[in-house]
PDB file of C-alpha atoms and ligand atoms in Angstrom:
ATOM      1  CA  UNK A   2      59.509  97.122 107.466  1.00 48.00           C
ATOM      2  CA  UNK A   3      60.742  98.770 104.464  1.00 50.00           C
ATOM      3  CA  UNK A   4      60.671  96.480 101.661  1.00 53.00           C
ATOM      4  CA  UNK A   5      63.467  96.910  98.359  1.00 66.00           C
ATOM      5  CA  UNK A   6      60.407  95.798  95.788  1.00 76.00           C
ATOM      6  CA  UNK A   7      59.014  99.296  93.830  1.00 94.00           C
ATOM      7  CA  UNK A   8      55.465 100.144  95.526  1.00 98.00           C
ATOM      8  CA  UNK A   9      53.103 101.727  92.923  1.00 98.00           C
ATOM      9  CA  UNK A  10      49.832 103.366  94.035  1.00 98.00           C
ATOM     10  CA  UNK A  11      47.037 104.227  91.892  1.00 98.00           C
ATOM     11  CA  UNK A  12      45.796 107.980  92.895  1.00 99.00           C
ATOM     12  CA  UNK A  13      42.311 108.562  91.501  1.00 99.00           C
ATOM     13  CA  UNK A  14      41.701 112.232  92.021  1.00 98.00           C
ATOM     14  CA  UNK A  15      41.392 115.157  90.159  1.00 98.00           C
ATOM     15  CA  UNK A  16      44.354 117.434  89.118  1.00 98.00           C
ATOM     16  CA  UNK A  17      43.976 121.228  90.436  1.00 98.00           C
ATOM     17  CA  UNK A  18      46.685 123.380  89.049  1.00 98.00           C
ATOM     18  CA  UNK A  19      47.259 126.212  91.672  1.00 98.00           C
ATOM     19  CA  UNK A  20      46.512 126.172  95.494  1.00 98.00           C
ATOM     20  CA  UNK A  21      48.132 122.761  96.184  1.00 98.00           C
ATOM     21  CA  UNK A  22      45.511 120.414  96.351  1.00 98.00           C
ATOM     22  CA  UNK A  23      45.099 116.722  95.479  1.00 98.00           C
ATOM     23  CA  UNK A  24      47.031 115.409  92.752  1.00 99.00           C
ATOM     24  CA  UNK A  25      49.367 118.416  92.991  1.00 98.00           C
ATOM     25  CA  UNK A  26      50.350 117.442  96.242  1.00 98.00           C
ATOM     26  CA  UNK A  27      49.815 113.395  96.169  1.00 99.00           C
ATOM     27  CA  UNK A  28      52.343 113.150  93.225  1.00 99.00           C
ATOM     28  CA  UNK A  29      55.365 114.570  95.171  1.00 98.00           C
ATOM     29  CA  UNK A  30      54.363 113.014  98.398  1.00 99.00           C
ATOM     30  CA  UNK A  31      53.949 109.608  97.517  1.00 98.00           C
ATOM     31  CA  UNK A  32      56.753 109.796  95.379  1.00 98.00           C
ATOM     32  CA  UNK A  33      59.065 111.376  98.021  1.00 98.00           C
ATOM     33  CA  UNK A  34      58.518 107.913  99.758  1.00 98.00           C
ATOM     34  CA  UNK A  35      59.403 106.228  97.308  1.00 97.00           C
ATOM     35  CA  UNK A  36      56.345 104.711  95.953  1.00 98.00           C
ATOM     36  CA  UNK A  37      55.284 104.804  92.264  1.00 98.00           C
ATOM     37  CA  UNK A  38      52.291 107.290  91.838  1.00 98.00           C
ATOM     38  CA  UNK A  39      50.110 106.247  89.051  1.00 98.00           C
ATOM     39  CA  UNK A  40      47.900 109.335  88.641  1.00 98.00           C
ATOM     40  CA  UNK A  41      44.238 108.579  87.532  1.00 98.00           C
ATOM     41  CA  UNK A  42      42.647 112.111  86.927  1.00 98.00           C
ATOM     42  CA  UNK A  43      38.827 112.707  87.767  1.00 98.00           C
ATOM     43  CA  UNK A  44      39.003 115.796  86.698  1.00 98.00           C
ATOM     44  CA  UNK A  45      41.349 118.674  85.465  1.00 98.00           C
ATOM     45  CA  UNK A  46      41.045 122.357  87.151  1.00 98.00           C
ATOM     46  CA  UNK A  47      42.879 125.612  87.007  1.00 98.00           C
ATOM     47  CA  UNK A  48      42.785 125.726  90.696  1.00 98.00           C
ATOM     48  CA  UNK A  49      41.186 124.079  93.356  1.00 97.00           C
ATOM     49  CA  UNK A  50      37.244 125.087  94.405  1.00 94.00           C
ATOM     50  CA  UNK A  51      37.590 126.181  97.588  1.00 90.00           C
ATOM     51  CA  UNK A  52      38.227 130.245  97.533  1.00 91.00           C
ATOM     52  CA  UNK A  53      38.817 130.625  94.368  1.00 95.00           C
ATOM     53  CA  UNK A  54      35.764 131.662  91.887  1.00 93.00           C
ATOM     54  CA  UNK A  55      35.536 131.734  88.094  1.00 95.00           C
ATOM     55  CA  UNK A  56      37.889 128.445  88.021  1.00 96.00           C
ATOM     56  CA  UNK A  57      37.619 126.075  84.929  1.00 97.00           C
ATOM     57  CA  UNK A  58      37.029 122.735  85.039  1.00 97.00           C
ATOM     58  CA  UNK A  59      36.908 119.636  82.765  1.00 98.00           C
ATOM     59  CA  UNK A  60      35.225 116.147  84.032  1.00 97.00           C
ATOM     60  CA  UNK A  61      37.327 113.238  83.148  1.00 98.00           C
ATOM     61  CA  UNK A  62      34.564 110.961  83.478  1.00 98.00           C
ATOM     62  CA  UNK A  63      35.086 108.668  80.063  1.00 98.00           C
ATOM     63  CA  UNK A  64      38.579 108.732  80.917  1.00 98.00           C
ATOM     64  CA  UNK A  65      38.440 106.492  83.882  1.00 98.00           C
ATOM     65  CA  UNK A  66      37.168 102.805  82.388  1.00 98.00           C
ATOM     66  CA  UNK A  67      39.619 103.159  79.480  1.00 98.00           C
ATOM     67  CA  UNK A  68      42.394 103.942  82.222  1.00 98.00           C
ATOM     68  CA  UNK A  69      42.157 101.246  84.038  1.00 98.00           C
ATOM     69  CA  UNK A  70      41.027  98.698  80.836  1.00 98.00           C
ATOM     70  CA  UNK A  71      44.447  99.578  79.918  1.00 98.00           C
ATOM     71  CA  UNK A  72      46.389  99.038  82.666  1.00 98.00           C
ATOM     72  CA  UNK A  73      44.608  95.602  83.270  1.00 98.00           C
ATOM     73  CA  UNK A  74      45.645  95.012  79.372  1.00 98.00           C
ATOM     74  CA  UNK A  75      49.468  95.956  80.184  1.00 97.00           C
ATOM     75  CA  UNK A  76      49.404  93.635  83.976  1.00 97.00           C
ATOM     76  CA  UNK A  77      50.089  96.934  86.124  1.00 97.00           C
ATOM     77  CA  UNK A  78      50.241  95.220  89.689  1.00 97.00           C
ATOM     78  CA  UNK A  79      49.077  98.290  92.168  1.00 98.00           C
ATOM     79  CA  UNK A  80      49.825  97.602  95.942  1.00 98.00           C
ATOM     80  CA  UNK A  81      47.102 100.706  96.913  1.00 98.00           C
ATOM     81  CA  UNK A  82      44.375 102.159  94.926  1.00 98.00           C
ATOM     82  CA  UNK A  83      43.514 105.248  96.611  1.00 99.00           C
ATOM     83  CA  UNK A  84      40.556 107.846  95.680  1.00 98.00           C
ATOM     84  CA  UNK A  85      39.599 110.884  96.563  1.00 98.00           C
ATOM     85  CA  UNK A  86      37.505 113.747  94.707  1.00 98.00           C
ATOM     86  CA  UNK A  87      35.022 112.638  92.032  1.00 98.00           C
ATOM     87  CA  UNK A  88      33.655 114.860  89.730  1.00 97.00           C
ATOM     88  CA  UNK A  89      30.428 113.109  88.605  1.00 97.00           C
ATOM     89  CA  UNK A  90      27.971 110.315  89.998  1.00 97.00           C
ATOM     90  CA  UNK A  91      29.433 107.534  87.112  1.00 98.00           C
ATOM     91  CA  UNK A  92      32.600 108.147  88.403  1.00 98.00           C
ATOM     92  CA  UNK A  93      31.583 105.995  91.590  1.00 98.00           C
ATOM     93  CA  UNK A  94      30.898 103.893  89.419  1.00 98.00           C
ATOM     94  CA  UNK A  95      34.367 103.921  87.690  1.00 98.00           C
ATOM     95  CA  UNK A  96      36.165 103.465  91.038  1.00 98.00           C
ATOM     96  CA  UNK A  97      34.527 100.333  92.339  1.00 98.00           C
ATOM     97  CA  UNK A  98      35.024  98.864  88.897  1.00 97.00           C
ATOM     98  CA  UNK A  99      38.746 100.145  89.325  1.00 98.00           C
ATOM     99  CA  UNK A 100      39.061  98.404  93.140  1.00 98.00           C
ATOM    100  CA  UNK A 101      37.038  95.480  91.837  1.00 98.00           C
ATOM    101  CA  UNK A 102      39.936  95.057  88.799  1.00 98.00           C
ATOM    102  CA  UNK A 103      42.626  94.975  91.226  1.00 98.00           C
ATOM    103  CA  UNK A 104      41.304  93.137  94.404  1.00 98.00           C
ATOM    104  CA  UNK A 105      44.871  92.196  95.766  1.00 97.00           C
ATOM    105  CA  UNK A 106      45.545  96.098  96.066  1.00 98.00           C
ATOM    106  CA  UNK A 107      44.828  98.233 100.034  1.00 98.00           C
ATOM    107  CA  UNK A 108      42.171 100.275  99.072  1.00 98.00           C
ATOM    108  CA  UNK A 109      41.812 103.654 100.361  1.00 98.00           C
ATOM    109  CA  UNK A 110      38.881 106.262  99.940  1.00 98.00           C
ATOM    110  CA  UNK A 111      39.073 109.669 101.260  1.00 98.00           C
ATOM    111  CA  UNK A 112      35.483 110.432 100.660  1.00 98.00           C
ATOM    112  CA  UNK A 113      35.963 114.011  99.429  1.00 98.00           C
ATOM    113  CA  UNK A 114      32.917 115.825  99.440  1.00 97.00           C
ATOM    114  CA  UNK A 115      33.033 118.970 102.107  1.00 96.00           C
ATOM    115  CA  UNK A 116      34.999 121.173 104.916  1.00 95.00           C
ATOM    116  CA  UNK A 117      34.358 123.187 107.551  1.00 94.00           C
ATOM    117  CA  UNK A 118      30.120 122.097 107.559  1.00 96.00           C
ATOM    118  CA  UNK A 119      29.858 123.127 103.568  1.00 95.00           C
ATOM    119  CA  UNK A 120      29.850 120.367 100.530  1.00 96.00           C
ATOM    120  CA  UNK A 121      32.319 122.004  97.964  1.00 93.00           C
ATOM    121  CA  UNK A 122      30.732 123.568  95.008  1.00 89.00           C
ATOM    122  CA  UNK A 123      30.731 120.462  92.362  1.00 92.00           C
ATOM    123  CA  UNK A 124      29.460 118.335  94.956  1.00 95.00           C
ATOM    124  CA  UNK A 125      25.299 117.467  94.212  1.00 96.00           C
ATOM    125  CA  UNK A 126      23.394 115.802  97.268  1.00 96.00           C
ATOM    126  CA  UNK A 127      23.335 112.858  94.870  1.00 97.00           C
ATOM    127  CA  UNK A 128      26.660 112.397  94.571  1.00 97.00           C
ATOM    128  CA  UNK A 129      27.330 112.559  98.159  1.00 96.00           C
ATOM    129  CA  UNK A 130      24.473 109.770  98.837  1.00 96.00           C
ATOM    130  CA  UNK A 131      26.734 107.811  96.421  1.00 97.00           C
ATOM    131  CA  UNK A 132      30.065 108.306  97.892  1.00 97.00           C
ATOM    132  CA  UNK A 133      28.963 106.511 100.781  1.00 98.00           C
ATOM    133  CA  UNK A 134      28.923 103.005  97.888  1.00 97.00           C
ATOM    134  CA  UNK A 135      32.650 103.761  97.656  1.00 97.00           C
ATOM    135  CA  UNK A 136      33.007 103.139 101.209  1.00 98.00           C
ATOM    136  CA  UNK A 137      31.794  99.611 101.404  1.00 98.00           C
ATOM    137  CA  UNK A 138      35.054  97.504 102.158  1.00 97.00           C
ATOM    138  CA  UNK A 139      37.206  99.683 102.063  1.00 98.00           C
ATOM    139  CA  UNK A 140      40.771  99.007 104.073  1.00 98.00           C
ATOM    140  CA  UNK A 141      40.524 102.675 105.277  1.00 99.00           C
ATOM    141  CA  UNK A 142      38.564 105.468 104.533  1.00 99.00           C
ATOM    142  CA  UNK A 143      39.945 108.878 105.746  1.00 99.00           C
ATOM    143  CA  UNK A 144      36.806 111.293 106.027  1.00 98.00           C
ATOM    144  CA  UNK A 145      37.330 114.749 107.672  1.00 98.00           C
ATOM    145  CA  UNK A 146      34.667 115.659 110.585  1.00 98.00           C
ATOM    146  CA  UNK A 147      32.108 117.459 107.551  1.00 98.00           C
ATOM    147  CA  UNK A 148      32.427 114.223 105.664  1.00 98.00           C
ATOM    148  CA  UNK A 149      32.435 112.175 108.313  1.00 98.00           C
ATOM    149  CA  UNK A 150      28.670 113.606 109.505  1.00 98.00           C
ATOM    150  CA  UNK A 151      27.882 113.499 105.881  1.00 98.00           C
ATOM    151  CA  UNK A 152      28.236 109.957 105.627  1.00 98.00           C
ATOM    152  CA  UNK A 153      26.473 108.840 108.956  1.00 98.00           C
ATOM    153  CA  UNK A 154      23.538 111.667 108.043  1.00 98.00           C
ATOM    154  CA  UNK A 155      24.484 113.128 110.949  1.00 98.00           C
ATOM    155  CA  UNK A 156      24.508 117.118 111.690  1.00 98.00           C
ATOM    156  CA  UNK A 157      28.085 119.076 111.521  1.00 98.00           C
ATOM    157  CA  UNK A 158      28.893 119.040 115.232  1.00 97.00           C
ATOM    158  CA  UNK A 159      30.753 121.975 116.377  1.00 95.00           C
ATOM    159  CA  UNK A 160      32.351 119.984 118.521  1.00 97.00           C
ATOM    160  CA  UNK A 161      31.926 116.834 119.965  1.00 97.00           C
ATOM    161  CA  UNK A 162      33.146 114.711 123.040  1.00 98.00           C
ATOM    162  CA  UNK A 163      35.984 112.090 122.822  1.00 97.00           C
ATOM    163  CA  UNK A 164      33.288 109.359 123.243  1.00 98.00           C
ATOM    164  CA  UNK A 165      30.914 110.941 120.375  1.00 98.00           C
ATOM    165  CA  UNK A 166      33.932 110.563 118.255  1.00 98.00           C
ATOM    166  CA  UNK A 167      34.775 106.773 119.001  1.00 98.00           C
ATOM    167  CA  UNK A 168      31.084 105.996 118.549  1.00 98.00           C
ATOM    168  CA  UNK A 169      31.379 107.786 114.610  1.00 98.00           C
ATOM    169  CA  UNK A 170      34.369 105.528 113.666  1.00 98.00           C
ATOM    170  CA  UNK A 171      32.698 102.302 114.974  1.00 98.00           C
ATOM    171  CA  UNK A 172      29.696 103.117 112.891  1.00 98.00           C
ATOM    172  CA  UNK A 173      32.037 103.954 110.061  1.00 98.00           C
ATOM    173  CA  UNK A 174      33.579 100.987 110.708  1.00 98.00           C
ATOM    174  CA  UNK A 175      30.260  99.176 109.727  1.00 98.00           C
ATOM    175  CA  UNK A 176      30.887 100.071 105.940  1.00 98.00           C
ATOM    176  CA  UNK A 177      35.069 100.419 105.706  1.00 98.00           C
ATOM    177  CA  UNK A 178      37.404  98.098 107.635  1.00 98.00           C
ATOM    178  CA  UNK A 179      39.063 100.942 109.377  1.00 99.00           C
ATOM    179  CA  UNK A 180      38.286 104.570 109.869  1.00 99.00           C
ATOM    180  CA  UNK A 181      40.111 108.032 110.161  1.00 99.00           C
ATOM    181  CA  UNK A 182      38.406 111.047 111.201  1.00 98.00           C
ATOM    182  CA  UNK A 183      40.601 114.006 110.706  1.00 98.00           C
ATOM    183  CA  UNK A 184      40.135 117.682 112.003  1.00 98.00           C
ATOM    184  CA  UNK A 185      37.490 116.923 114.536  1.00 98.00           C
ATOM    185  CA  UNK A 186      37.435 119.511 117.174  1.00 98.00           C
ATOM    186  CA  UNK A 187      36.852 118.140 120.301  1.00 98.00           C
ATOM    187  CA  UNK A 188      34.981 119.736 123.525  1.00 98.00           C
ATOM    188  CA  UNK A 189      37.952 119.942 125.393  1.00 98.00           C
ATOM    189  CA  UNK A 190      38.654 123.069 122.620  1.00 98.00           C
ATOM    190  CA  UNK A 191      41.668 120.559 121.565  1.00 98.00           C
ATOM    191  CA  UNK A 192      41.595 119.534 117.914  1.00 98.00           C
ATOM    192  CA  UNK A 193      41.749 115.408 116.725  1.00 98.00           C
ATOM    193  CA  UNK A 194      42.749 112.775 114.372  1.00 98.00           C
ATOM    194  CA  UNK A 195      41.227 109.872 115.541  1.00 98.00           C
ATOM    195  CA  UNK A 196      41.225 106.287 114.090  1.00 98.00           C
ATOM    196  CA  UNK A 197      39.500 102.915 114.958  1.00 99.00           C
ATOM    197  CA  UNK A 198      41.699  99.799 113.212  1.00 98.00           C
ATOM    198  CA  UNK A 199      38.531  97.303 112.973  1.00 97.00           C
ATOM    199  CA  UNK A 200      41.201  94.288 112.736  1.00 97.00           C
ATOM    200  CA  UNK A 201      42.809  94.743 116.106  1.00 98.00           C
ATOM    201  CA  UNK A 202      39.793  96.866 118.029  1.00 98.00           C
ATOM    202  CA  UNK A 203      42.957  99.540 118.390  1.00 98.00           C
ATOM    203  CA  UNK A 204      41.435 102.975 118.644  1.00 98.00           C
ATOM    204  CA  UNK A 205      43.979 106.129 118.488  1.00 98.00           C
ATOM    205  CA  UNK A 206      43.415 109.729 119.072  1.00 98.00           C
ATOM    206  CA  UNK A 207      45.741 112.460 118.183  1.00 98.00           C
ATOM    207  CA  UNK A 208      45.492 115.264 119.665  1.00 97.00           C
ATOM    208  CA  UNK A 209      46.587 119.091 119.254  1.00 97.00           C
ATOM    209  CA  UNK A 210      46.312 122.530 120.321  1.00 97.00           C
ATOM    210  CA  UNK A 211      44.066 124.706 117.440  1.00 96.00           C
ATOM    211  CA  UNK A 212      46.047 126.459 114.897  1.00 95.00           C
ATOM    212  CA  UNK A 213      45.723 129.559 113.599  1.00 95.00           C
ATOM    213  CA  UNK A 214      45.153 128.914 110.300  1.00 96.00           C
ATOM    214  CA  UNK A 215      43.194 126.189 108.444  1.00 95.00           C
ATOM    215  CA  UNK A 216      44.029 125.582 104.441  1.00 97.00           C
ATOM    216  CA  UNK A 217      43.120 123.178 101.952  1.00 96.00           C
ATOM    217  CA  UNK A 218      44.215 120.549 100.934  1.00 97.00           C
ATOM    218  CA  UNK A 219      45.762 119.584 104.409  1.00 98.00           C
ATOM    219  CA  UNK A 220      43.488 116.336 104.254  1.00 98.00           C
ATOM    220  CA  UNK A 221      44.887 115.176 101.163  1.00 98.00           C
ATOM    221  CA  UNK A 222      48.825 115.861 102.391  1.00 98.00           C
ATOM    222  CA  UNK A 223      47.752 113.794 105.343  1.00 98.00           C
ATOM    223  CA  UNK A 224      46.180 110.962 103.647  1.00 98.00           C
ATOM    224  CA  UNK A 225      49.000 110.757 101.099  1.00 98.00           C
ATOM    225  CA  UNK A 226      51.803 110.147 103.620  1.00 99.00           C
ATOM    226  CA  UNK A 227      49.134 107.604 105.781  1.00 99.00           C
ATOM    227  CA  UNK A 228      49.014 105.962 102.985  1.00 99.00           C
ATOM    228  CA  UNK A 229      52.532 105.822 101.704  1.00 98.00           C
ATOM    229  CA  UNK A 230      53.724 104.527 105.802  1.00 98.00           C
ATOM    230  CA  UNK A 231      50.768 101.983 105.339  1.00 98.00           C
ATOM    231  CA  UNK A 232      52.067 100.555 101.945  1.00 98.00           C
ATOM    232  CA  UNK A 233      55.528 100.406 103.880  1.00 97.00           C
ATOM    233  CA  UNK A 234      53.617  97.872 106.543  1.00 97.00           C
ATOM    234  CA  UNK A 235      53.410 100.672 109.128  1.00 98.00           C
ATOM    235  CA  UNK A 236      50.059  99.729 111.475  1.00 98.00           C
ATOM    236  CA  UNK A 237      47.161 101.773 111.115  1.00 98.00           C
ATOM    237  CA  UNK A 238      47.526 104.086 113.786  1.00 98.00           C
ATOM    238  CA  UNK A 239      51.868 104.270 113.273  1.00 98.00           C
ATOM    239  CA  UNK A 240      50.210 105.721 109.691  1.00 98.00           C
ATOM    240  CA  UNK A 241      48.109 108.106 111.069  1.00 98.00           C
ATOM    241  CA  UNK A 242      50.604 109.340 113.893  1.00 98.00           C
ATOM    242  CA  UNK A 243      53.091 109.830 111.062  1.00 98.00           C
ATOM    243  CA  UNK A 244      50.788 111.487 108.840  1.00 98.00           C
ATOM    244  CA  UNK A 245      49.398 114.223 111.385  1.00 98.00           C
ATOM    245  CA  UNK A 246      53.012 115.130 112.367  1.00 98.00           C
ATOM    246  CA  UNK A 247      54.156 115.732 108.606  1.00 98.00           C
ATOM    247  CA  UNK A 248      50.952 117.883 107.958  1.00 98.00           C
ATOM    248  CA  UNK A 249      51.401 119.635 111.100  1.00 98.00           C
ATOM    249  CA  UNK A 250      54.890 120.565 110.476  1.00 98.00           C
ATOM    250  CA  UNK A 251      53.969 121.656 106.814  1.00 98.00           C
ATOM    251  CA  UNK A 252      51.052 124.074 108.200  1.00 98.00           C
ATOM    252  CA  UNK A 253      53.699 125.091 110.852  1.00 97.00           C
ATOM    253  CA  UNK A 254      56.018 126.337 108.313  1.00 98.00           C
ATOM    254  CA  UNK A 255      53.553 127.941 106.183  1.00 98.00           C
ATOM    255  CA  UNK A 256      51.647 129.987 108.880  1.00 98.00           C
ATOM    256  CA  UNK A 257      52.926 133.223 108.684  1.00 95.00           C
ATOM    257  CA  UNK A 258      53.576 133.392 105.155  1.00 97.00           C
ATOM    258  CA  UNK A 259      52.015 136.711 103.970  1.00 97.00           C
ATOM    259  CA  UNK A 260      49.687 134.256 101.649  1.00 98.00           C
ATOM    260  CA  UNK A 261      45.524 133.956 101.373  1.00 98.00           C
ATOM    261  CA  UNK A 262      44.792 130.573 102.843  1.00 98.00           C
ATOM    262  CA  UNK A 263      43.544 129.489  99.504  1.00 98.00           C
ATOM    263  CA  UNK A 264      47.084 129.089  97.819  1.00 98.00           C
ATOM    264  CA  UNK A 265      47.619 126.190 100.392  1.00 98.00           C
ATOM    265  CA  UNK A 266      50.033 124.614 102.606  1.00 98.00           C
ATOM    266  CA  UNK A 267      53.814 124.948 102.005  1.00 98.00           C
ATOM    267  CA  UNK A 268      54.801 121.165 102.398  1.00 98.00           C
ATOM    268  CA  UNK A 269      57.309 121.524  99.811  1.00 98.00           C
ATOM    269  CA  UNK A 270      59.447 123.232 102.696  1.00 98.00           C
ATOM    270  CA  UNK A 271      59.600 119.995 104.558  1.00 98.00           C
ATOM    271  CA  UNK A 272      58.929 117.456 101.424  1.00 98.00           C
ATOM    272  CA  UNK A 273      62.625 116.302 102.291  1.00 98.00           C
ATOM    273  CA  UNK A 274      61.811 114.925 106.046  1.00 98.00           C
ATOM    274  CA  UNK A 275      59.321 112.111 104.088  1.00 98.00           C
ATOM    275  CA  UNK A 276      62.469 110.829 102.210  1.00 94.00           C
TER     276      UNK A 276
HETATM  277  O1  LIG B  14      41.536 118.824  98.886  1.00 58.63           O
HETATM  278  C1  LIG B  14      40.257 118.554  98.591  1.00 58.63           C
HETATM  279  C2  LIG B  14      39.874 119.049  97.215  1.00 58.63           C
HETATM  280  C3  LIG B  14      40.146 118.261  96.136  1.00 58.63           C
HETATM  281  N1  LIG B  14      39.815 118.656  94.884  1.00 58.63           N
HETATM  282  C4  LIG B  14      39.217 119.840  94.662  1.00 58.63           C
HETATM  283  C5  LIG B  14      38.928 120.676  95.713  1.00 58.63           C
HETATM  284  C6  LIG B  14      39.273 120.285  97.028  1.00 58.63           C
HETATM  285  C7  LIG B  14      39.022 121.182  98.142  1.00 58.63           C
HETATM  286  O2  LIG B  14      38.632 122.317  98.017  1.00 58.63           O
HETATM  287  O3  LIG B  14      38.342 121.850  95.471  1.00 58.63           O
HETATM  288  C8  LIG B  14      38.901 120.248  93.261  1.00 58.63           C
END
């Protein structure tokens, strides 16, 4: 499955210093698989938004077009485009025109918008209408259970049955080609990755007993290795298997460590298990 030719992936996502977030955690991971990361900033931030306050932040909006312009100009061949926060509405925009430039590549969208029932700070109710555009053919999209109600207008569930679930990925399925819902918490009290490959009709569901700690920017450690096995040619729901076990053994090894939950998950403890 492994192939010997250099795998680059384009990572359109904003770069939060401190508290292990996005780029500062899809760099290393990606790259610990040995793919080329090819990072595409949204946005730059001292830290991440959620728990810290008074954080400064710079919109890399006009960045984007010229970014990608260029690497069109130079022939960059990217295997995956995959995006995640956006920091304005134009930056939609900006990432369809970037998917659109480089049809041959597996585009991913982790519709960043919310956790735990809450939009994050910079997120307006426009741009969340929006973010469902990005979804549109999509190989995968990777929403967590907020962003997954925010997307089908759909209340935050508490929890929700097994079946509920199934029926949320089909009808995500209507926009993306396959769907990942991550973090659902399921009736049973267990908690769930599930995933519905639209090619093959195979539907997975991961589950685990709840942790005792919750931090950000697990999402973004999971989607980074799921995508990293999936530009290896692991199936969808090898990906996802793959990709809950690595972030469950880096929350593992960070519970416990004396830290606020805000400063993030520890995964450069186990970084070495993705090589
Ligand atoms: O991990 C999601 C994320 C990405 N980017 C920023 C965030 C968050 C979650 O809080 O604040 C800036």
């Amino acid at each position: 499955m492994i192939t010997d030719r250099q795998l680059t992936c384009a990572a359109i996502h904003d770069m939060s210093g401190f508290g292990r977030c996005s780029l500062a955690v899809i760099i290393p991971i990606i790259s610990a698989m040995g793919i080329q990361c090819v990072p595409v900033p949204t946005a730059v931030l001292s830290t991440h938004t959620g728990g810290f306050d008074d954080f400064v932040f710079r919109d890399t909006t006009d960045f984007l077009v010229p970014c990608r312009e260029h690497y069109k100009k130079l022939g960059v061949r990217f295997d995956a485009i995959y995006s995640g926060f956006l920091a304005s509405e134009e930056q939609v925009d900006s990432c369809l025109d970037f998917f659109a430039s480089f049809p041959q590549a597996m585009h991913i969208v982790d519709p960043v918008m919310g956790e735990n029932g809450e939009r994050y700070k910079t997120y307006t109710p426009r741009l969340v209408e929006r973010m469902k555009e990005l979804t549109v053919g999509a190989q995968v999209i990777t929403p967590n259970i907020t962003e997954a109600a925010m997307l089908l207008d759909e209340p935050y569930p508490d929890s929700l049955t097994e079946a509920q679930a199934r029926n949320w990925l089909e009808r995500l399925c209507r926009s993306a080609k396959s769907a990942v819902i991550t973090g659902a918490v399921l009736d049973t009290g267990e908690h769930a990755n599930l995933c519905l490959d639209g090619a093959s009709g195979e539907y997975t569901c991961i589950c685990w007993e709840p942790l005792p700690a919750s931090y950000p920017g697990t999402g973004d450690i999971f989607a980074s290795v799921m995508t990293g096995r999936l530009l290896l040619g692991y199936k969808l729901s090898d990906a996802v298997r793959a990709a809950t076990g690595f972030a469950r053994r880096a929350v593992e090894v960070t519970i416990g460590n004396g830290q606020p939950e805000r400063n993030g998950v520890e995964f450069e403890r186990v970084l070495r298990e993705l090589f």
